[in-house]
mmCIF file of C-alpha atoms in Angstrom:
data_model
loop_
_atom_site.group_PDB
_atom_site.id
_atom_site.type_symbol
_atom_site.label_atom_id
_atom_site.label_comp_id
_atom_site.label_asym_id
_atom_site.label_seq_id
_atom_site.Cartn_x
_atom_site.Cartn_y
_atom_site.Cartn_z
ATOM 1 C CA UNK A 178 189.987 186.403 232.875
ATOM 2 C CA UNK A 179 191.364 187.123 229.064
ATOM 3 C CA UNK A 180 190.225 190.671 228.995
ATOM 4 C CA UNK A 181 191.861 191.223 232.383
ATOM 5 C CA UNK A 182 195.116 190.549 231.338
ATOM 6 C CA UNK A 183 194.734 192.059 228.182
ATOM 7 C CA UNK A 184 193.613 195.058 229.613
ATOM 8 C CA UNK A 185 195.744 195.012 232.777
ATOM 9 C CA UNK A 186 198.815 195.618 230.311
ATOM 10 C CA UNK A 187 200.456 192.174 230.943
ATOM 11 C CA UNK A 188 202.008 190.419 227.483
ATOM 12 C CA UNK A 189 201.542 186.949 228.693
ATOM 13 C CA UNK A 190 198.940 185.821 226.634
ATOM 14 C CA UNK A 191 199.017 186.220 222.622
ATOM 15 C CA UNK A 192 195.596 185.275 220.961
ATOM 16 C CA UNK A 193 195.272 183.275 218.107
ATOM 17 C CA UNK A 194 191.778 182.672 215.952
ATOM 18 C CA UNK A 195 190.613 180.850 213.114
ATOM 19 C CA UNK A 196 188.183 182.088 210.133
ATOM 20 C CA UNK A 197 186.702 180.025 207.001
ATOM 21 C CA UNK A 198 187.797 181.992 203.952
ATOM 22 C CA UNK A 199 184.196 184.026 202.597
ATOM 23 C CA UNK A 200 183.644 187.517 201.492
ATOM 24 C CA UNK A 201 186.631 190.238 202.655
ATOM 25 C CA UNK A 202 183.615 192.032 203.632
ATOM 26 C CA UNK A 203 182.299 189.085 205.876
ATOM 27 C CA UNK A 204 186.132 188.359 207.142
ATOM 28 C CA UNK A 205 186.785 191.799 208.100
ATOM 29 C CA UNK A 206 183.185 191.864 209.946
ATOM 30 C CA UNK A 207 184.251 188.330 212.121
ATOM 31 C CA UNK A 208 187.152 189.707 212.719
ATOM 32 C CA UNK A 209 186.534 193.298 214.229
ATOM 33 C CA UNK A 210 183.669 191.087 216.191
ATOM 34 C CA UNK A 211 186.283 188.834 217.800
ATOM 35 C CA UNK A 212 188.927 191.906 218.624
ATOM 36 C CA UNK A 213 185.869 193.880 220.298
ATOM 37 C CA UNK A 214 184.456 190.997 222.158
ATOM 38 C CA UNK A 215 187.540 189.905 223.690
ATOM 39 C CA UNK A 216 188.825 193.065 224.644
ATOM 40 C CA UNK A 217 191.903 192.799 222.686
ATOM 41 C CA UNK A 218 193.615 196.229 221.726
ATOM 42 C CA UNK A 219 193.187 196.324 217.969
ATOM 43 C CA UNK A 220 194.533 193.475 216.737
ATOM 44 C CA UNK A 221 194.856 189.243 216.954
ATOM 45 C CA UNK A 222 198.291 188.218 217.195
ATOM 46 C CA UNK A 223 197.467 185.098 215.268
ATOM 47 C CA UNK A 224 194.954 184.256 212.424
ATOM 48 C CA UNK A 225 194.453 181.307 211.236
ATOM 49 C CA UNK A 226 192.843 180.115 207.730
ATOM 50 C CA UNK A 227 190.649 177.334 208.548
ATOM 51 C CA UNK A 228 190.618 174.850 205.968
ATOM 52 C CA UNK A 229 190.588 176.377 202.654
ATOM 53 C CA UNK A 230 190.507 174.396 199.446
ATOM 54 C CA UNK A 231 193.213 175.286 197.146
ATOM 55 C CA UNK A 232 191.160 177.192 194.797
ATOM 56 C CA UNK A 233 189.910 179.258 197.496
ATOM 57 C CA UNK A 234 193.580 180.130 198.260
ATOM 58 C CA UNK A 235 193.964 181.004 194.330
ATOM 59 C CA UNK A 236 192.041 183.870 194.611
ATOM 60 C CA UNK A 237 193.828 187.480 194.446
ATOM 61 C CA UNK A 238 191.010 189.018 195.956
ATOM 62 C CA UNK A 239 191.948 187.131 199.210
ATOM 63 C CA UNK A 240 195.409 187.832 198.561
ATOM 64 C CA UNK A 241 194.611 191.729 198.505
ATOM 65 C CA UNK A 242 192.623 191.427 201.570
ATOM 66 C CA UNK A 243 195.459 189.319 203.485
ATOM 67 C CA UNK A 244 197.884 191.801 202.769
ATOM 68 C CA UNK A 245 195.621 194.757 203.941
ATOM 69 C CA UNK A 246 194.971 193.177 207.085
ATOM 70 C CA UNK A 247 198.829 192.526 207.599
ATOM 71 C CA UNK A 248 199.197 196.125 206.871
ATOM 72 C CA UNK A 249 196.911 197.952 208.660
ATOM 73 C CA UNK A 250 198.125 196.142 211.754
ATOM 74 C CA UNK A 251 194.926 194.293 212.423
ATOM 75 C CA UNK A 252 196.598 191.025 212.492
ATOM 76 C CA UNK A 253 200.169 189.832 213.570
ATOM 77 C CA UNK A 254 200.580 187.141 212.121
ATOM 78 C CA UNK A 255 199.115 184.927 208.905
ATOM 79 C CA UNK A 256 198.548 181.178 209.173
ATOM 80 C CA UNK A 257 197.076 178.233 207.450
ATOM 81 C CA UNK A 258 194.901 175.731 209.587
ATOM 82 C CA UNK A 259 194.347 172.483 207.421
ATOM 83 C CA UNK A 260 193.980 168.591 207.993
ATOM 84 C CA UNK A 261 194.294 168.265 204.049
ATOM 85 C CA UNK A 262 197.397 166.767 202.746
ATOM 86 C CA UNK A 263 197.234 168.474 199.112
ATOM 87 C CA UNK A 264 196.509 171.597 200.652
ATOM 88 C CA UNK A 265 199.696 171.261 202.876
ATOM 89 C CA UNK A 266 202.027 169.483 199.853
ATOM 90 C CA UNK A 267 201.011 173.008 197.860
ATOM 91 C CA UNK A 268 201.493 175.249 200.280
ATOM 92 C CA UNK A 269 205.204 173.163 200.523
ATOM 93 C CA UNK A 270 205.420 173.694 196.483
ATOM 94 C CA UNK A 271 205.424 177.284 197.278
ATOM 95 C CA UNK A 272 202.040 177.513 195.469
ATOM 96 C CA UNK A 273 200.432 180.522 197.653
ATOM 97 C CA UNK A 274 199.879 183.926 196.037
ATOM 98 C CA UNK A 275 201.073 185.201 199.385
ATOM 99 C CA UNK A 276 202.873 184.312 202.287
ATOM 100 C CA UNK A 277 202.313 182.751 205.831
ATOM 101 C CA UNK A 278 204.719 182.418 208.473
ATOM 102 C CA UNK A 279 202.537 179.551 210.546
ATOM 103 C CA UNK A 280 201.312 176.249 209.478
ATOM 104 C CA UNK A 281 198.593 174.631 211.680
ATOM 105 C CA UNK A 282 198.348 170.584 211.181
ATOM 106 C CA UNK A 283 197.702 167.723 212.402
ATOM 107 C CA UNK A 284 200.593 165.637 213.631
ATOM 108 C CA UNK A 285 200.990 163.065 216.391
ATOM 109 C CA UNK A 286 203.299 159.570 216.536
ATOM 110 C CA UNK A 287 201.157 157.476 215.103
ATOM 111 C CA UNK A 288 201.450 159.818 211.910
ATOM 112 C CA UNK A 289 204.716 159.295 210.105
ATOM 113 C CA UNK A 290 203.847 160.248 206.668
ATOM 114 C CA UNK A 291 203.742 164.020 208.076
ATOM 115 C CA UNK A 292 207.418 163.910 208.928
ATOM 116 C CA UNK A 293 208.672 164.955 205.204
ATOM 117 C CA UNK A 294 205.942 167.727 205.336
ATOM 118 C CA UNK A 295 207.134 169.256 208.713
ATOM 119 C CA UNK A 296 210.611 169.096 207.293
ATOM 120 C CA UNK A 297 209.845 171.208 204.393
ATOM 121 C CA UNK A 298 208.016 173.636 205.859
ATOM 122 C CA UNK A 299 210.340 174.077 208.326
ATOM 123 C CA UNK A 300 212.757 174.831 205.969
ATOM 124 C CA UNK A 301 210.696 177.009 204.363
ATOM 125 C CA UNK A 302 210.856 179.327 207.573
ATOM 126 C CA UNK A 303 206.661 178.107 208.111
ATOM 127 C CA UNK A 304 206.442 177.629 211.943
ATOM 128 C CA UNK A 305 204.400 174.200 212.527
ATOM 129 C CA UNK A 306 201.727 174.212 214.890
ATOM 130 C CA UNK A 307 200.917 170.604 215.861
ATOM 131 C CA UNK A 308 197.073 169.496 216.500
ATOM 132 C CA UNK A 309 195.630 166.377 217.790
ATOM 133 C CA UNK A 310 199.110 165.901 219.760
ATOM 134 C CA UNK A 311 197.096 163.217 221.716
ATOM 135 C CA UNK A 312 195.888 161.334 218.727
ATOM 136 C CA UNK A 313 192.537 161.813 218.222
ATOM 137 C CA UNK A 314 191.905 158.598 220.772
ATOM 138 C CA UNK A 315 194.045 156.796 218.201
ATOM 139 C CA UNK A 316 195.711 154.856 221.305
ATOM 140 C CA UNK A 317 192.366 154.234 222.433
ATOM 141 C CA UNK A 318 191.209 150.535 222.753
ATOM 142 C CA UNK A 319 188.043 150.654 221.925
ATOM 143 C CA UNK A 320 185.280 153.758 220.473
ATOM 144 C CA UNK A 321 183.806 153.899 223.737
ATOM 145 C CA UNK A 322 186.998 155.269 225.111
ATOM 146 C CA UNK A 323 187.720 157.553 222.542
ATOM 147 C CA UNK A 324 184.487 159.213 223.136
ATOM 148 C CA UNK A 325 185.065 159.065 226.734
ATOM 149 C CA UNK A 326 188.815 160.513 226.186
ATOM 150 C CA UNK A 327 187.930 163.447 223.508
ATOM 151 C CA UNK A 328 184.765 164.193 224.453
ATOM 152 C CA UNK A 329 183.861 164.932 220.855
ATOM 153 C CA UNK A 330 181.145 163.516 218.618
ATOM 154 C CA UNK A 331 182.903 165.059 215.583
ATOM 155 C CA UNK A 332 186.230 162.454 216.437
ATOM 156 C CA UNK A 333 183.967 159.972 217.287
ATOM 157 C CA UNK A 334 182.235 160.144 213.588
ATOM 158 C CA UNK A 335 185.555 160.716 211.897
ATOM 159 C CA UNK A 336 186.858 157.150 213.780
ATOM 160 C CA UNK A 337 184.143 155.677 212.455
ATOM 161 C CA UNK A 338 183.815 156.947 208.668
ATOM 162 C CA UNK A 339 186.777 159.030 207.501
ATOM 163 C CA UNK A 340 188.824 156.612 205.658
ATOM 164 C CA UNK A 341 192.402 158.221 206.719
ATOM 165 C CA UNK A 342 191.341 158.359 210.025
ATOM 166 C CA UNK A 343 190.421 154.796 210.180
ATOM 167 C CA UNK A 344 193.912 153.839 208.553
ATOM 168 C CA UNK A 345 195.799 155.908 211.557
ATOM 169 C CA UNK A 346 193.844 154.076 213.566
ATOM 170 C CA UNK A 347 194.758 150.430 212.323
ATOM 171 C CA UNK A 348 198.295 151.776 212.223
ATOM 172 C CA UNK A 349 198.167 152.767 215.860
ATOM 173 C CA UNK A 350 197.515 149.170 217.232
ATOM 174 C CA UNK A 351 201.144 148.166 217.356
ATOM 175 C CA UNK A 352 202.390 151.655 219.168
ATOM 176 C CA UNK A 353 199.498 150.873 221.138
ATOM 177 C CA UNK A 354 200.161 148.043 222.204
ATOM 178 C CA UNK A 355 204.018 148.683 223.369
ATOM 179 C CA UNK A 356 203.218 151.947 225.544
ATOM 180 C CA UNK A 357 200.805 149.683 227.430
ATOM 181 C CA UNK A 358 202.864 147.117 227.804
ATOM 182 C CA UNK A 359 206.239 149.335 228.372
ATOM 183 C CA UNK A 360 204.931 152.520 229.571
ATOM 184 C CA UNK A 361 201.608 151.754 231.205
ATOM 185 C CA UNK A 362 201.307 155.502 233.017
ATOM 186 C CA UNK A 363 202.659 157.263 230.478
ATOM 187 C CA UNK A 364 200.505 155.553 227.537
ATOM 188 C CA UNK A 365 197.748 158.778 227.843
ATOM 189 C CA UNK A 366 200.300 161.671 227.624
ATOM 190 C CA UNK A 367 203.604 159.920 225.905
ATOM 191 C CA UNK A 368 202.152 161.811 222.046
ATOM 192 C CA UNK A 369 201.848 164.910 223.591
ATOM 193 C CA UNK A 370 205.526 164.706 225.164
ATOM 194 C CA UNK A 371 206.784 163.210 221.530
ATOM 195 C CA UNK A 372 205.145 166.400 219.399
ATOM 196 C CA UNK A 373 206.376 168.837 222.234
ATOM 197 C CA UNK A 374 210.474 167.450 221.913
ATOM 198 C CA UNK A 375 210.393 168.102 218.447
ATOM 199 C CA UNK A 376 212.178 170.939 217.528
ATOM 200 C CA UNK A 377 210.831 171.499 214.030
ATOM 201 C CA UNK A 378 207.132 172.163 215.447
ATOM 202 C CA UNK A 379 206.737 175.739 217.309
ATOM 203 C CA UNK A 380 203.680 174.982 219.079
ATOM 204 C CA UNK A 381 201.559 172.182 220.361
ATOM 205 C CA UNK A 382 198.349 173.583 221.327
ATOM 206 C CA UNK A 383 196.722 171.913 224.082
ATOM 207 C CA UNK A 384 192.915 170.620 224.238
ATOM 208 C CA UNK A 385 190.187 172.587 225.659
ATOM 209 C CA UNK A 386 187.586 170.639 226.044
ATOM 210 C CA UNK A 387 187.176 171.387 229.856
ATOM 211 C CA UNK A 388 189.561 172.908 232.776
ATOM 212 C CA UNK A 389 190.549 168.942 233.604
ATOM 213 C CA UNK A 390 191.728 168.750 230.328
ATOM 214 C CA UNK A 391 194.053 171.434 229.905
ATOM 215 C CA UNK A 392 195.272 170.988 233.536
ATOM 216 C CA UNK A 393 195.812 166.865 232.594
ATOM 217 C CA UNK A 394 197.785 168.462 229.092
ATOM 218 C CA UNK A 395 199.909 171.663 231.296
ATOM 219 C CA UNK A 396 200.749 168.464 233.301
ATOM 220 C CA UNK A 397 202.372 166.199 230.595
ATOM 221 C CA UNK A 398 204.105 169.271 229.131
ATOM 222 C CA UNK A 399 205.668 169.832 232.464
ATOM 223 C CA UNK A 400 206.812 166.398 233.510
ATOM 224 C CA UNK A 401 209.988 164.337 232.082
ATOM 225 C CA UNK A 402 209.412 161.800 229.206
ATOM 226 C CA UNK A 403 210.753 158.541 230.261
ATOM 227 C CA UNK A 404 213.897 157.270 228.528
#
């Protein structure tokens, strides 16, 4: 279905990717792979850096390669894809050896401390692109249901053992509590609406973990928030 609209000359769909920084040799390789597989005409409109340390970002040699990329048309546009909060304060401290124009993080209502973040950045001309809009399950009852709602053994384990994401998760028992209470319908969708009316973030991508999943999602972007 991609590589018929791609092919078919029709604009409507822009394709973004993530790599793990390596070798320029290896990135350039994963990269011609994805463009040929999909079908796409040369070039991904969007790649993303998926979570680099900061000395990995040091490096001039990825620097050089960025920029060739950038120039030889191969890629659109740069971004940074990173759950890390000292990765995201230094890309804020204007840190990089080169320059991004997107910013992919994790942000939902349950996680306040990202607000100053998303307010630099934004003033920094960085466009946010805000994961885990539903909150990684963090609204939830119990671990059974965040399994059941994510469908991911990788959220599941971070629930259990990551020690920010168990702190969201304690934080996320009073908002919890209200939206069922208050907003018992809306209680499932009511992050994704909150990420999508804020105007610093530029994009809220949606879950694909199945075709009921993104339908559920297109269907809470589409409907009014209540007031």
């Amino acid at each position: 279905c991609l590589r018929n609209h791609l092919v078919s000359g029709e604009n409507l769909i822009k394709v973004s990717t993530k790599i793990k920084v390596s070798t320029p040799s290896l990135m350039s390789s994963w990269i011609d792979s994805c463009i040929s597989q999909l079908g796409l005409r040369g070039y991904v409109d969007f790649l993303f850096l998926w979570g680099p340390t900061i000395d990995e970002l040091a490096k001039p040699e990825l620097s050089d390669f960025l920029a060739s990329l950038l120039r030889s048309g191969k890629i659109k546009s740069l971004g940074i894809n990173t759950h890390e909060t000292k990765v995201i304060e230094y890309i804020c401290d204007c840190n990089l050896p080169f320059e991004i124009s997107h910013l992919m993080l994790d942000y939902n209502m349950v996680q306040f401390s990202r607000d100053p973040l998303i307010a630099k950045l934004d003033s920094m001309g960085i466009r946010v692109w805000a994961g885990t809009a539903l909150c990684q399950g963090f609204l939830c009852k119990s671990l059974i249901q965040i399994f059941a709602r994510t469908r991911s053994v990788s959220y599941l384990v971070r629930a259990l053992c990551n020690r920010p994401t168990v702190k969201i998760r304690a934080s996320a028992n009073c908002a919890r509590r209200i939206l069922r209470a208050d907003y018992p319908f809306w209680a499932a969708n009511l992050p994704l609406a909150y990420n999508l009316q804020d105007e610093r973030i530029y994009r809220v991508p949606v879950g694909m973990l199945s075709v009921s999943t993104i339908n559920k999602n297109v269907f809470a972007e589409l409907c009014p928030v209540p007031g």
